[in-house]
PDB file of C-alpha atoms in Angstrom:
ATOM      1  CA  MET A   1      15.451 -48.389 -14.773  1.00 43.00           C
ATOM      2  CA  ASN A   2      14.781 -45.853 -12.057  1.00 43.00           C
ATOM      3  CA  MET A   3      11.507 -43.938 -12.975  1.00 40.00           C
ATOM      4  CA  LYS A   4      13.239 -40.608 -11.985  1.00 37.00           C
ATOM      5  CA  LEU A   5      15.918 -41.184 -14.382  1.00 36.00           C
ATOM      6  CA  LEU A   6      13.609 -42.457 -17.182  1.00 38.00           C
ATOM      7  CA  ARG A   7      11.624 -39.151 -16.778  1.00 42.00           C
ATOM      8  CA  ARG A   8      14.736 -37.136 -16.918  1.00 41.00           C
ATOM      9  CA  ALA A   9      16.225 -38.900 -19.952  1.00 41.00           C
ATOM     10  CA  ILE A  10      12.719 -38.623 -21.724  1.00 37.00           C
ATOM     11  CA  LEU A  11      12.578 -34.671 -20.817  1.00 37.00           C
ATOM     12  CA  SER A  12      16.405 -34.494 -22.076  1.00 39.00           C
ATOM     13  CA  PHE A  13      15.373 -36.143 -25.342  1.00 39.00           C
ATOM     14  CA  CYS A  14      12.470 -33.943 -25.780  1.00 39.00           C
ATOM     15  CA  ALA A  15      14.354 -30.844 -25.329  1.00 36.00           C
ATOM     16  CA  VAL A  16      17.110 -31.981 -27.705  1.00 34.00           C
ATOM     17  CA  PHE A  17      14.297 -32.812 -30.278  1.00 36.00           C
ATOM     18  CA  VAL A  18      12.522 -29.479 -30.026  1.00 33.00           C
ATOM     19  CA  SER A  19      15.958 -27.718 -30.130  1.00 35.00           C
ATOM     20  CA  LEU A  20      16.546 -29.750 -33.440  1.00 35.00           C
ATOM     21  CA  LEU A  21      13.171 -28.856 -34.792  1.00 35.00           C
ATOM     22  CA  VAL A  22      13.927 -25.088 -34.083  1.00 35.00           C
ATOM     23  CA  PHE A  23      17.484 -25.286 -35.666  1.00 36.00           C
ATOM     24  CA  SER A  24      16.041 -27.177 -38.722  1.00 39.00           C
ATOM     25  CA  GLY A  25      13.219 -24.637 -39.025  1.00 40.00           C
ATOM     26  CA  GLN A  26      15.645 -21.568 -38.725  1.00 39.00           C
ATOM     27  CA  GLY A  27      17.778 -23.351 -41.410  1.00 41.00           C
ATOM     28  CA  LEU A  28      14.942 -23.975 -43.935  1.00 43.00           C
ATOM     29  CA  ALA A  29      13.483 -20.435 -43.153  1.00 52.00           C
ATOM     30  CA  ALA A  30      17.120 -18.918 -44.070  1.00 64.00           C
ATOM     31  CA  GLN A  31      17.374 -20.804 -47.261  1.00 95.00           C
ATOM     32  CA  ILE A  32      17.530 -18.496 -50.330  1.00 97.00           C
ATOM     33  CA  ILE A  33      16.244 -19.950 -53.594  1.00 97.00           C
ATOM     34  CA  GLN A  34      17.729 -18.821 -56.784  1.00 97.00           C
ATOM     35  CA  GLU A  35      15.568 -18.901 -60.036  1.00 97.00           C
ATOM     36  CA  THR A  36      16.530 -18.112 -63.407  1.00 98.00           C
ATOM     37  CA  VAL A  37      13.689 -16.537 -65.787  1.00 97.00           C
ATOM     38  CA  PRO A  38      13.599 -16.538 -69.639  1.00 96.00           C
ATOM     39  CA  LEU A  39      13.915 -13.238 -71.195  1.00 98.00           C
ATOM     40  CA  GLU A  40      14.482 -12.206 -74.618  1.00 98.00           C
ATOM     41  CA  ARG A  41      14.599  -8.744 -76.048  1.00 98.00           C
ATOM     42  CA  ALA A  42      15.581  -7.518 -79.586  1.00 97.00           C
ATOM     43  CA  GLY A  43      16.329 -11.286 -80.411  1.00 97.00           C
ATOM     44  CA  ILE A  44      18.842 -11.589 -77.555  1.00 98.00           C
ATOM     45  CA  GLN A  45      18.500 -13.879 -74.589  1.00 98.00           C
ATOM     46  CA  LEU A  46      18.999 -12.140 -71.259  1.00 98.00           C
ATOM     47  CA  HIS A  47      20.103 -13.651 -68.206  1.00 98.00           C
ATOM     48  CA  LEU A  48      17.708 -12.644 -65.536  1.00 98.00           C
ATOM     49  CA  GLU A  49      17.891 -14.280 -62.021  1.00 98.00           C
ATOM     50  CA  SER A  50      16.096 -13.963 -58.726  1.00 98.00           C
ATOM     51  CA  TYR A  51      17.122 -14.343 -55.173  1.00 98.00           C
ATOM     52  CA  ARG A  52      14.504 -14.919 -52.632  1.00 97.00           C
ATOM     53  CA  LEU A  53      14.100 -16.081 -49.121  1.00 97.00           C
ATOM     54  CA  ASP A  54      11.993 -19.394 -48.711  1.00 95.00           C
ATOM     55  CA  ASP A  55       9.812 -18.223 -45.869  1.00 94.00           C
ATOM     56  CA  GLY A  56       6.400 -18.029 -47.668  1.00 91.00           C
ATOM     57  CA  LYS A  57       6.124 -14.265 -47.047  1.00 93.00           C
ATOM     58  CA  ALA A  58       5.490 -11.628 -49.806  1.00 92.00           C
ATOM     59  CA  LYS A  59       8.379 -10.016 -51.180  1.00 95.00           C
ATOM     60  CA  GLU A  60       9.331  -6.535 -52.616  1.00 96.00           C
ATOM     61  CA  PRO A  61      11.171  -6.807 -55.972  1.00 98.00           C
ATOM     62  CA  ILE A  62      14.328  -4.910 -56.532  1.00 98.00           C
ATOM     63  CA  LEU A  63      16.426  -4.904 -59.935  1.00 98.00           C
ATOM     64  CA  LEU A  64      20.111  -4.604 -59.439  1.00 98.00           C
ATOM     65  CA  MET A  65      22.097  -3.194 -62.467  1.00 98.00           C
ATOM     66  CA  HIS A  66      25.861  -4.128 -62.964  1.00 98.00           C
ATOM     67  CA  GLY A  67      29.099  -2.168 -63.844  1.00 97.00           C
ATOM     68  CA  VAL A  68      30.568  -1.757 -67.332  1.00 97.00           C
ATOM     69  CA  THR A  69      32.915  -4.633 -67.562  1.00 94.00           C
ATOM     70  CA  TYR A  70      31.538  -7.377 -65.193  1.00 96.00           C
ATOM     71  CA  SER A  71      28.120  -8.717 -64.907  1.00 97.00           C
ATOM     72  CA  SER A  72      25.699  -9.012 -62.070  1.00 98.00           C
ATOM     73  CA  HIS A  73      27.432 -11.702 -60.132  1.00 97.00           C
ATOM     74  CA  GLU A  74      29.242  -8.474 -58.560  1.00 97.00           C
ATOM     75  CA  PHE A  75      26.270  -8.558 -56.132  1.00 98.00           C
ATOM     76  CA  ASP A  76      26.572 -12.078 -54.944  1.00 98.00           C
ATOM     77  CA  VAL A  77      30.073 -12.313 -53.580  1.00 98.00           C
ATOM     78  CA  ASN A  78      29.090 -15.383 -51.706  1.00 97.00           C
ATOM     79  CA  TYR A  79      31.803 -15.450 -48.975  1.00 97.00           C
ATOM     80  CA  GLY A  80      31.244 -14.779 -45.321  1.00 96.00           C
ATOM     81  CA  ASP A  81      28.099 -12.440 -45.341  1.00 96.00           C
ATOM     82  CA  TYR A  82      29.405 -10.104 -48.085  1.00 98.00           C
ATOM     83  CA  SER A  83      26.859 -10.999 -50.634  1.00 98.00           C
ATOM     84  CA  PHE A  84      24.744  -7.965 -51.257  1.00 98.00           C
ATOM     85  CA  ALA A  85      21.982  -9.622 -52.960  1.00 98.00           C
ATOM     86  CA  ARG A  86      21.514 -12.369 -50.237  1.00 98.00           C
ATOM     87  CA  PHE A  87      21.432  -9.551 -47.653  1.00 98.00           C
ATOM     88  CA  LEU A  88      18.621  -7.793 -49.540  1.00 98.00           C
ATOM     89  CA  ALA A  89      16.888 -11.055 -49.879  1.00 98.00           C
ATOM     90  CA  ARG A  90      17.369 -11.868 -46.072  1.00 97.00           C
ATOM     91  CA  HIS A  91      15.357  -8.484 -45.573  1.00 97.00           C
ATOM     92  CA  GLY A  92      12.376  -8.997 -47.351  1.00 96.00           C
ATOM     93  CA  PHE A  93      13.172  -8.352 -51.123  1.00 98.00           C
ATOM     94  CA  GLU A  94      12.950 -10.578 -54.235  1.00 98.00           C
ATOM     95  CA  VAL A  95      16.247  -9.657 -55.523  1.00 98.00           C
ATOM     96  CA  TRP A  96      16.726  -9.629 -59.382  1.00 98.00           C
ATOM     97  CA  LEU A  97      20.065  -9.656 -61.126  1.00 98.00           C
ATOM     98  CA  LEU A  98      20.243  -8.708 -64.829  1.00 98.00           C
ATOM     99  CA  ASP A  99      22.978  -9.327 -67.239  1.00 98.00           C
ATOM    100  CA  VAL A 100      22.841  -6.761 -70.097  1.00 98.00           C
ATOM    101  CA  ALA A 101      23.149  -8.150 -73.750  1.00 98.00           C
ATOM    102  CA  GLY A 102      26.635  -9.530 -74.183  1.00 98.00           C
ATOM    103  CA  PHE A 103      27.518  -9.595 -70.529  1.00 98.00           C
ATOM    104  CA  GLY A 104      28.080 -12.674 -68.261  1.00 97.00           C
ATOM    105  CA  GLN A 105      25.500 -15.320 -68.922  1.00 98.00           C
ATOM    106  CA  SER A 106      23.388 -13.349 -71.331  1.00 98.00           C
ATOM    107  CA  GLN A 107      23.677 -13.974 -75.098  1.00 98.00           C
ATOM    108  CA  ALA A 108      26.893 -12.642 -76.980  1.00 98.00           C
ATOM    109  CA  VAL A 109      26.573  -9.907 -79.312  1.00 98.00           C
ATOM    110  CA  LYS A 110      28.312  -9.497 -82.432  1.00 97.00           C
ATOM    111  CA  ASP A 111      28.908  -5.730 -82.050  1.00 98.00           C
ATOM    112  CA  GLY A 112      30.319  -4.702 -78.875  1.00 98.00           C
ATOM    113  CA  PHE A 113      29.091  -1.142 -79.258  1.00 98.00           C
ATOM    114  CA  LEU A 114      25.240  -2.158 -79.482  1.00 98.00           C
ATOM    115  CA  PRO A 115      24.949  -2.369 -75.739  1.00 98.00           C
ATOM    116  CA  ASP A 116      25.501   1.136 -74.849  1.00 98.00           C
ATOM    117  CA  SER A 117      23.841   2.862 -71.893  1.00 98.00           C
ATOM    118  CA  ASP A 118      20.706   3.750 -73.691  1.00 98.00           C
ATOM    119  CA  TYR A 119      20.334   0.105 -75.074  1.00 98.00           C
ATOM    120  CA  ALA A 120      20.994  -1.322 -71.411  1.00 98.00           C
ATOM    121  CA  ALA A 121      18.346   1.010 -69.997  1.00 98.00           C
ATOM    122  CA  GLU A 122      15.973  -0.675 -72.286  1.00 98.00           C
ATOM    123  CA  ASP A 123      17.215  -4.160 -71.310  1.00 98.00           C
ATOM    124  CA  ALA A 124      16.473  -2.963 -67.626  1.00 98.00           C
ATOM    125  CA  ALA A 125      12.791  -1.801 -68.770  1.00 98.00           C
ATOM    126  CA  ALA A 126      12.241  -5.307 -70.391  1.00 98.00           C
ATOM    127  CA  ALA A 127      13.343  -7.129 -67.100  1.00 98.00           C
ATOM    128  CA  ALA A 128      11.236  -4.680 -64.767  1.00 98.00           C
ATOM    129  CA  SER A 129       8.146  -5.258 -67.013  1.00 98.00           C
ATOM    130  CA  LEU A 130       8.521  -9.025 -66.680  1.00 98.00           C
ATOM    131  CA  ILE A 131       9.031  -8.722 -62.736  1.00 98.00           C
ATOM    132  CA  LEU A 132       6.171  -6.325 -62.357  1.00 98.00           C
ATOM    133  CA  LYS A 133       3.799  -8.524 -64.401  1.00 97.00           C
ATOM    134  CA  LYS A 134       4.983 -11.467 -62.206  1.00 95.00           C
ATOM    135  CA  HIS A 135       4.222  -9.542 -58.918  1.00 95.00           C
ATOM    136  CA  GLY A 136       0.988  -7.673 -60.293  1.00 97.00           C
ATOM    137  CA  LEU A 137       2.839  -4.384 -59.376  1.00 97.00           C
ATOM    138  CA  LYS A 138       3.169  -1.027 -61.171  1.00 97.00           C
ATOM    139  CA  SER A 139       6.353  -0.120 -59.899  1.00 98.00           C
ATOM    140  CA  MET A 140       9.737  -1.427 -58.260  1.00 98.00           C
ATOM    141  CA  ASP A 141      12.766  -0.360 -56.784  1.00 98.00           C
ATOM    142  CA  VAL A 142      16.161  -0.246 -58.650  1.00 98.00           C
ATOM    143  CA  LEU A 143      19.723  -0.126 -57.803  1.00 99.00           C
ATOM    144  CA  GLY A 144      22.650   0.694 -60.134  1.00 98.00           C
ATOM    145  CA  TRP A 145      26.404   0.207 -59.372  1.00 98.00           C
ATOM    146  CA  SER A 146      28.995   2.159 -61.340  1.00 98.00           C
ATOM    147  CA  TRP A 147      27.910   2.094 -64.988  1.00 98.00           C
ATOM    148  CA  GLY A 148      24.768   0.864 -63.497  1.00 98.00           C
ATOM    149  CA  THR A 149      23.770   4.146 -62.207  1.00 98.00           C
ATOM    150  CA  VAL A 150      24.008   5.540 -65.738  1.00 98.00           C
ATOM    151  CA  THR A 151      21.812   2.777 -67.210  1.00 98.00           C
ATOM    152  CA  GLY A 152      19.541   2.722 -64.298  1.00 98.00           C
ATOM    153  CA  SER A 153      19.042   6.336 -63.925  1.00 98.00           C
ATOM    154  CA  ARG A 154      18.224   6.523 -67.902  1.00 98.00           C
ATOM    155  CA  PHE A 155      15.687   3.546 -67.248  1.00 98.00           C
ATOM    156  CA  ALA A 156      14.086   5.767 -64.478  1.00 98.00           C
ATOM    157  CA  ALA A 157      13.961   8.948 -66.412  1.00 98.00           C
ATOM    158  CA  ARG A 158      12.247   7.193 -69.457  1.00 98.00           C
ATOM    159  CA  HIS A 159      10.135   4.751 -67.736  1.00 98.00           C
ATOM    160  CA  PRO A 160       9.304   6.844 -64.385  1.00 98.00           C
ATOM    161  CA  GLU A 161       5.911   4.884 -63.970  1.00 98.00           C
ATOM    162  CA  MET A 162       7.918   1.703 -63.443  1.00 98.00           C
ATOM    163  CA  VAL A 163      10.388   2.852 -60.623  1.00 98.00           C
ATOM    164  CA  GLN A 164       9.366   3.360 -57.080  1.00 98.00           C
ATOM    165  CA  LYS A 165      12.766   4.117 -55.617  1.00 98.00           C
ATOM    166  CA  LEU A 166      16.227   4.371 -57.157  1.00 99.00           C
ATOM    167  CA  VAL A 167      19.594   3.894 -55.563  1.00 99.00           C
ATOM    168  CA  LEU A 168      22.755   5.183 -57.387  1.00 98.00           C
ATOM    169  CA  TYR A 169      25.673   3.586 -55.813  1.00 98.00           C
ATOM    170  CA  ALA A 170      28.884   4.933 -56.795  1.00 98.00           C
ATOM    171  CA  PRO A 171      27.508   7.181 -59.782  1.00 98.00           C
ATOM    172  CA  ILE A 172      29.464   8.122 -62.644  1.00 98.00           C
ATOM    173  CA  VAL A 173      27.893  11.562 -62.640  1.00 98.00           C
ATOM    174  CA  ALA A 174      30.210  12.839 -65.466  1.00 98.00           C
ATOM    175  CA  GLY A 175      32.394  11.708 -68.104  1.00 98.00           C
ATOM    176  CA  LEU A 176      35.638  10.024 -66.811  1.00 97.00           C
ATOM    177  CA  GLY A 177      38.017  11.906 -69.371  1.00 97.00           C
ATOM    178  CA  ALA A 178      38.011  12.002 -73.156  1.00 97.00           C
ATOM    179  CA  GLN A 179      39.684   9.018 -74.575  1.00 97.00           C
ATOM    180  CA  GLN A 180      38.935   7.241 -78.055  1.00 95.00           C
ATOM    181  CA  VAL A 181      37.337   3.578 -77.603  1.00 97.00           C
ATOM    182  CA  THR A 182      37.923   2.136 -80.992  1.00 97.00           C
ATOM    183  CA  LYS A 183      37.539  -1.500 -79.775  1.00 97.00           C
ATOM    184  CA  PRO A 184      34.123  -3.073 -79.629  1.00 98.00           C
ATOM    185  CA  PHE A 185      35.161  -5.459 -77.065  1.00 98.00           C
ATOM    186  CA  ASN A 186      37.190  -4.497 -73.656  1.00 96.00           C
ATOM    187  CA  GLU A 187      39.997  -7.102 -72.870  1.00 95.00           C
ATOM    188  CA  ASN A 188      39.274  -8.096 -69.448  1.00 93.00           C
ATOM    189  CA  THR A 189      42.487  -8.530 -67.054  1.00 89.00           C
ATOM    190  CA  TRP A 190      43.077  -9.381 -63.293  1.00 82.00           C
ATOM    191  CA  LEU A 191      44.615  -5.837 -62.965  1.00 81.00           C
ATOM    192  CA  HIS A 192      41.398  -4.369 -64.054  1.00 81.00           C
ATOM    193  CA  ALA A 193      39.095  -6.429 -62.161  1.00 82.00           C
ATOM    194  CA  ALA A 194      41.322  -5.774 -58.991  1.00 86.00           C
ATOM    195  CA  GLY A 195      41.224  -2.251 -59.716  1.00 86.00           C
ATOM    196  CA  ASP A 196      37.762  -1.781 -57.760  1.00 89.00           C
ATOM    197  CA  PHE A 197      39.535  -2.476 -54.406  1.00 95.00           C
ATOM    198  CA  GLN A 198      41.612  -0.125 -52.323  1.00 96.00           C
ATOM    199  CA  THR A 199      45.426  -1.081 -52.482  1.00 93.00           C
ATOM    200  CA  ASP A 200      48.209  -0.965 -49.947  1.00 93.00           C
ATOM    201  CA  LYS A 201      51.654   0.698 -50.202  1.00 91.00           C
ATOM    202  CA  ASN A 202      53.058  -2.354 -52.249  1.00 89.00           C
ATOM    203  CA  HIS A 203      50.078  -1.712 -54.526  1.00 89.00           C
ATOM    204  CA  ALA A 204      48.490  -5.121 -53.384  1.00 92.00           C
ATOM    205  CA  ILE A 205      44.646  -5.395 -52.742  1.00 95.00           C
ATOM    206  CA  ASP A 206      44.526  -3.984 -49.050  1.00 96.00           C
ATOM    207  CA  ALA A 207      43.687  -6.766 -46.782  1.00 96.00           C
ATOM    208  CA  SER A 208      42.903  -4.498 -44.062  1.00 96.00           C
ATOM    209  CA  ILE A 209      40.157  -3.251 -46.202  1.00 97.00           C
ATOM    210  CA  VAL A 210      38.922  -6.202 -48.211  1.00 97.00           C
ATOM    211  CA  GLU A 211      39.244  -9.657 -46.917  1.00 97.00           C
ATOM    212  CA  PRO A 212      41.613 -11.730 -49.384  1.00 97.00           C
ATOM    213  CA  ALA A 213      38.831 -14.579 -49.647  1.00 97.00           C
ATOM    214  CA  ALA A 214      36.336 -11.825 -50.629  1.00 97.00           C
ATOM    215  CA  ALA A 215      38.415 -10.398 -53.129  1.00 96.00           C
ATOM    216  CA  ASP A 216      39.312 -13.989 -54.502  1.00 96.00           C
ATOM    217  CA  THR A 217      35.723 -14.825 -54.762  1.00 97.00           C
ATOM    218  CA  PHE A 218      34.783 -11.722 -56.668  1.00 96.00           C
ATOM    219  CA  LEU A 219      37.742 -12.188 -59.043  1.00 94.00           C
ATOM    220  CA  SER A 220      37.194 -15.825 -59.390  1.00 95.00           C
ATOM    221  CA  ASN A 221      33.401 -15.040 -60.691  1.00 96.00           C
ATOM    222  CA  CYS A 222      34.896 -12.514 -63.056  1.00 95.00           C
ATOM    223  CA  TRP A 223      36.782 -15.305 -64.934  1.00 93.00           C
ATOM    224  CA  ARG A 224      33.831 -17.543 -64.533  1.00 95.00           C
ATOM    225  CA  TYR A 225      31.071 -15.472 -65.859  1.00 97.00           C
ATOM    226  CA  ASP A 226      32.645 -12.810 -67.790  1.00 96.00           C
ATOM    227  CA  GLN A 227      35.915 -14.564 -69.130  1.00 92.00           C
ATOM    228  CA  GLY A 228      38.273 -12.651 -71.468  1.00 92.00           C
ATOM    229  CA  SER A 229      35.976  -9.726 -72.724  1.00 95.00           C
ATOM    230  CA  SER A 230      33.004  -7.644 -72.497  1.00 97.00           C
ATOM    231  CA  PRO A 231      31.073  -5.150 -74.698  1.00 98.00           C
ATOM    232  CA  ASN A 232      32.564  -1.538 -74.997  1.00 98.00           C
ATOM    233  CA  GLY A 233      29.477   0.253 -75.661  1.00 98.00           C
ATOM    234  CA  GLY A 234      29.124   1.363 -72.143  1.00 98.00           C
ATOM    235  CA  ARG A 235      32.930   2.280 -71.787  1.00 98.00           C
ATOM    236  CA  ARG A 236      32.608   4.481 -74.816  1.00 98.00           C
ATOM    237  CA  ASP A 237      29.894   6.348 -73.074  1.00 98.00           C
ATOM    238  CA  LEU A 238      31.856   6.978 -69.957  1.00 98.00           C
ATOM    239  CA  MET A 239      34.901   8.118 -71.638  1.00 98.00           C
ATOM    240  CA  VAL A 240      34.148  11.477 -72.516  1.00 98.00           C
ATOM    241  CA  SER A 241      34.717  14.922 -71.043  1.00 98.00           C
ATOM    242  CA  PRO A 242      34.393  15.514 -67.443  1.00 97.00           C
ATOM    243  CA  GLN A 243      32.107  18.343 -68.441  1.00 97.00           C
ATOM    244  CA  LYS A 244      29.601  16.002 -69.841  1.00 97.00           C
ATOM    245  CA  ARG A 245      27.028  15.050 -67.405  1.00 98.00           C
ATOM    246  CA  LEU A 246      25.802  11.340 -67.650  1.00 98.00           C
ATOM    247  CA  LEU A 247      22.929  10.867 -65.275  1.00 98.00           C
ATOM    248  CA  PRO A 248      19.605  12.603 -66.195  1.00 98.00           C
ATOM    249  CA  THR A 249      18.869  13.450 -62.488  1.00 98.00           C
ATOM    250  CA  ALA A 250      16.747  16.410 -63.075  1.00 98.00           C
ATOM    251  CA  ASP A 251      14.369  14.130 -64.857  1.00 98.00           C
ATOM    252  CA  LEU A 252      14.008  11.615 -62.228  1.00 98.00           C
ATOM    253  CA  LYS A 253      10.723  11.744 -60.306  1.00 98.00           C
ATOM    254  CA  CYS A 254      11.081   9.010 -57.782  1.00 98.00           C
ATOM    255  CA  PRO A 255      13.102   9.273 -54.626  1.00 98.00           C
ATOM    256  CA  VAL A 256      16.803   8.830 -55.264  1.00 98.00           C
ATOM    257  CA  LEU A 257      19.620   7.625 -52.929  1.00 98.00           C
ATOM    258  CA  ILE A 258      22.989   8.896 -54.074  1.00 98.00           C
ATOM    259  CA  ILE A 259      25.636   7.010 -52.015  1.00 98.00           C
ATOM    260  CA  ALA A 260      29.188   7.045 -52.630  1.00 98.00           C
ATOM    261  CA  GLY A 261      32.783   6.511 -50.717  1.00 98.00           C
ATOM    262  CA  SER A 262      35.080   9.411 -50.339  1.00 98.00           C
ATOM    263  CA  LYS A 263      37.787   7.452 -51.643  1.00 97.00           C
ATOM    264  CA  ASP A 264      36.262   6.292 -54.813  1.00 97.00           C
ATOM    265  CA  PRO A 265      38.669   6.948 -57.716  1.00 94.00           C
ATOM    266  CA  TYR A 266      35.947   6.938 -60.187  1.00 94.00           C
ATOM    267  CA  VAL A 267      33.452   9.099 -58.174  1.00 95.00           C
ATOM    268  CA  SER A 268      33.566  12.642 -57.009  1.00 94.00           C
ATOM    269  CA  PRO A 269      31.615  13.540 -53.970  1.00 96.00           C
ATOM    270  CA  THR A 270      31.151  17.072 -55.020  1.00 97.00           C
ATOM    271  CA  LEU A 271      29.714  15.807 -58.261  1.00 97.00           C
ATOM    272  CA  CYS A 272      27.435  13.809 -56.274  1.00 98.00           C
ATOM    273  CA  ARG A 273      26.290  16.845 -54.306  1.00 98.00           C
ATOM    274  CA  GLU A 274      25.850  18.682 -57.315  1.00 97.00           C
ATOM    275  CA  ALA A 275      23.709  15.826 -58.805  1.00 98.00           C
ATOM    276  CA  TYR A 276      21.897  15.909 -55.598  1.00 98.00           C
ATOM    277  CA  GLN A 277      20.667  19.209 -55.910  1.00 98.00           C
ATOM    278  CA  THR A 278      19.099  18.673 -59.292  1.00 98.00           C
ATOM    279  CA  LEU A 279      16.836  15.990 -58.057  1.00 98.00           C
ATOM    280  CA  THR A 280      13.250  17.107 -57.630  1.00 97.00           C
ATOM    281  CA  ASN A 281      11.753  14.312 -55.325  1.00 98.00           C
ATOM    282  CA  PRO A 282      11.968  15.913 -51.588  1.00 98.00           C
ATOM    283  CA  ASP A 283      12.605  12.228 -50.149  1.00 98.00           C
ATOM    284  CA  SER A 284      16.055  11.995 -51.919  1.00 98.00           C
ATOM    285  CA  GLN A 285      19.116  11.608 -49.962  1.00 98.00           C
ATOM    286  CA  CYS A 286      22.893  11.993 -50.498  1.00 98.00           C
ATOM    287  CA  VAL A 287      25.394   9.919 -48.464  1.00 98.00           C
ATOM    288  CA  ILE A 288      29.112   9.991 -48.573  1.00 98.00           C
ATOM    289  CA  ILE A 289      30.711   7.469 -46.422  1.00 98.00           C
ATOM    290  CA  ASN A 290      34.183   8.640 -45.412  1.00 98.00           C
ATOM    291  CA  GLY A 291      37.066   6.199 -46.195  1.00 98.00           C
ATOM    292  CA  ALA A 292      35.063   3.959 -48.533  1.00 98.00           C
ATOM    293  CA  ALA A 293      35.847   3.262 -52.070  1.00 97.00           C
ATOM    294  CA  HIS A 294      34.077   1.896 -55.206  1.00 97.00           C
ATOM    295  CA  ALA A 295      33.695  -1.727 -53.939  1.00 97.00           C
ATOM    296  CA  MET A 296      32.575  -0.535 -50.537  1.00 98.00           C
ATOM    297  CA  MET A 297      29.835  -3.364 -50.530  1.00 98.00           C
ATOM    298  CA  MET A 298      32.655  -5.734 -50.042  1.00 98.00           C
ATOM    299  CA  GLU A 299      34.872  -3.548 -47.846  1.00 98.00           C
ATOM    300  CA  LYS A 300      35.217  -4.831 -44.146  1.00 98.00           C
ATOM    301  CA  PRO A 301      35.097  -1.653 -42.635  1.00 98.00           C
ATOM    302  CA  TYR A 302      32.173   0.019 -44.673  1.00 98.00           C
ATOM    303  CA  TYR A 303      30.103  -2.735 -45.979  1.00 98.00           C
ATOM    304  CA  LYS A 304      27.628  -2.729 -42.928  1.00 98.00           C
ATOM    305  CA  GLU A 305      27.278   0.827 -43.049  1.00 98.00           C
ATOM    306  CA  TYR A 306      26.910   0.955 -46.779  1.00 98.00           C
ATOM    307  CA  ARG A 307      23.935  -1.674 -46.726  1.00 98.00           C
ATOM    308  CA  GLU A 308      22.170  -0.153 -43.760  1.00 98.00           C
ATOM    309  CA  LYS A 309      22.145   3.237 -45.378  1.00 98.00           C
ATOM    310  CA  VAL A 310      20.530   1.465 -48.606  1.00 98.00           C
ATOM    311  CA  LEU A 311      18.078  -0.746 -46.575  1.00 98.00           C
ATOM    312  CA  THR A 312      16.934   2.400 -44.394  1.00 98.00           C
ATOM    313  CA  PHE A 313      16.177   4.496 -47.577  1.00 98.00           C
ATOM    314  CA  LEU A 314      14.412   1.434 -49.301  1.00 98.00           C
ATOM    315  CA  GLN A 315      12.214   0.603 -46.332  1.00 96.00           C
ATOM    316  CA  LYS A 316      11.369   4.231 -45.494  1.00 87.00           C
TER     317      LYS A 316
END
C-alpha cells in the first residue's frame, strides 16, 4: 500500500476513534441515574426517588412536591426535553420526588382524608430529613406545584432550619371556593387530568400550547401510577372560601420564588402579588409569565422561560 495512503487511513481511523470516544463520554456523562430510597413515616411506606447526573460531581438536593390528584411523576414528563426533573438533574441538582402517603407508588391509606395538607407537610419533613442526612447538610431547596405549594410552604414554615430556598409554582394562595368534600377518595378521570392544560375553541387540549405527545405522556403516567383514585384530604383543604388564605407566607424565613402563569384558572396573579408582599426575606421574588397556565412546565411557548426563572433563582 502507498505509504501516504496508509498514513491518511491511519489518521482517519484515529480521528473517528477519538470522535467515538468523545461521543461515548458525552453520552455517559449525560446519563441520569434514578434511585428509589426506602422511607417510612407513621407506619406507611413512602415512595421517594432521586434523579442525578452520573458525572461524579457533587449535587445540590432539591425536593419536589406534587399536586392534589396526581403524584410526583408530574415532574418527569419524559418526552423531548419536557421533563422538569431531568432538566434540574442536568443542571447540578440531585432531584428528589416524593409521593405523599396514599398517592402514586406510596402505600395506600384506608382513610383518604388522612393525608391532608398538614400531614403531607410532615411527609415532606421526613423525606428532607433523610436526604439531608445522606448529604451531611442542614438545609435544602424545595419546590411545590399547585397543592404542593400548600404542603411545601407549611413544611418550610414548620421546619425553617431545613429549607434553603422555596419555589411556589402555581401557588394556591386562597381557597378555591367553599364546597363540601364528603368522599374520602377522588375519582380520577381523563377529563380532570386534562384540565391542567389549555384548550382550544373545540375544548380539546390546545396543540399549539402543549405538544400532543407531551400531553399523552403525562396522561399515560396518571393512569399508570395513580390509576382510578387518590386521597381527598388535600382537596378538602382547598375547597374552602376564597377569603381563607392557605399559604403561611408571613411565617416563611427563606427566600421564596412565587411563579405563576397569567392564564392559570386556579391561580390569581393578584393574590400572588398579595402573598409576595407578606414575605419577609428580601431575596424573595414574584414572577408572572404572561400567557402561561397551570401546566406551564409542559407548555411549548413557556416551559423554557419557566425553568430558566426557577434555575436562576435557585442558583443565585
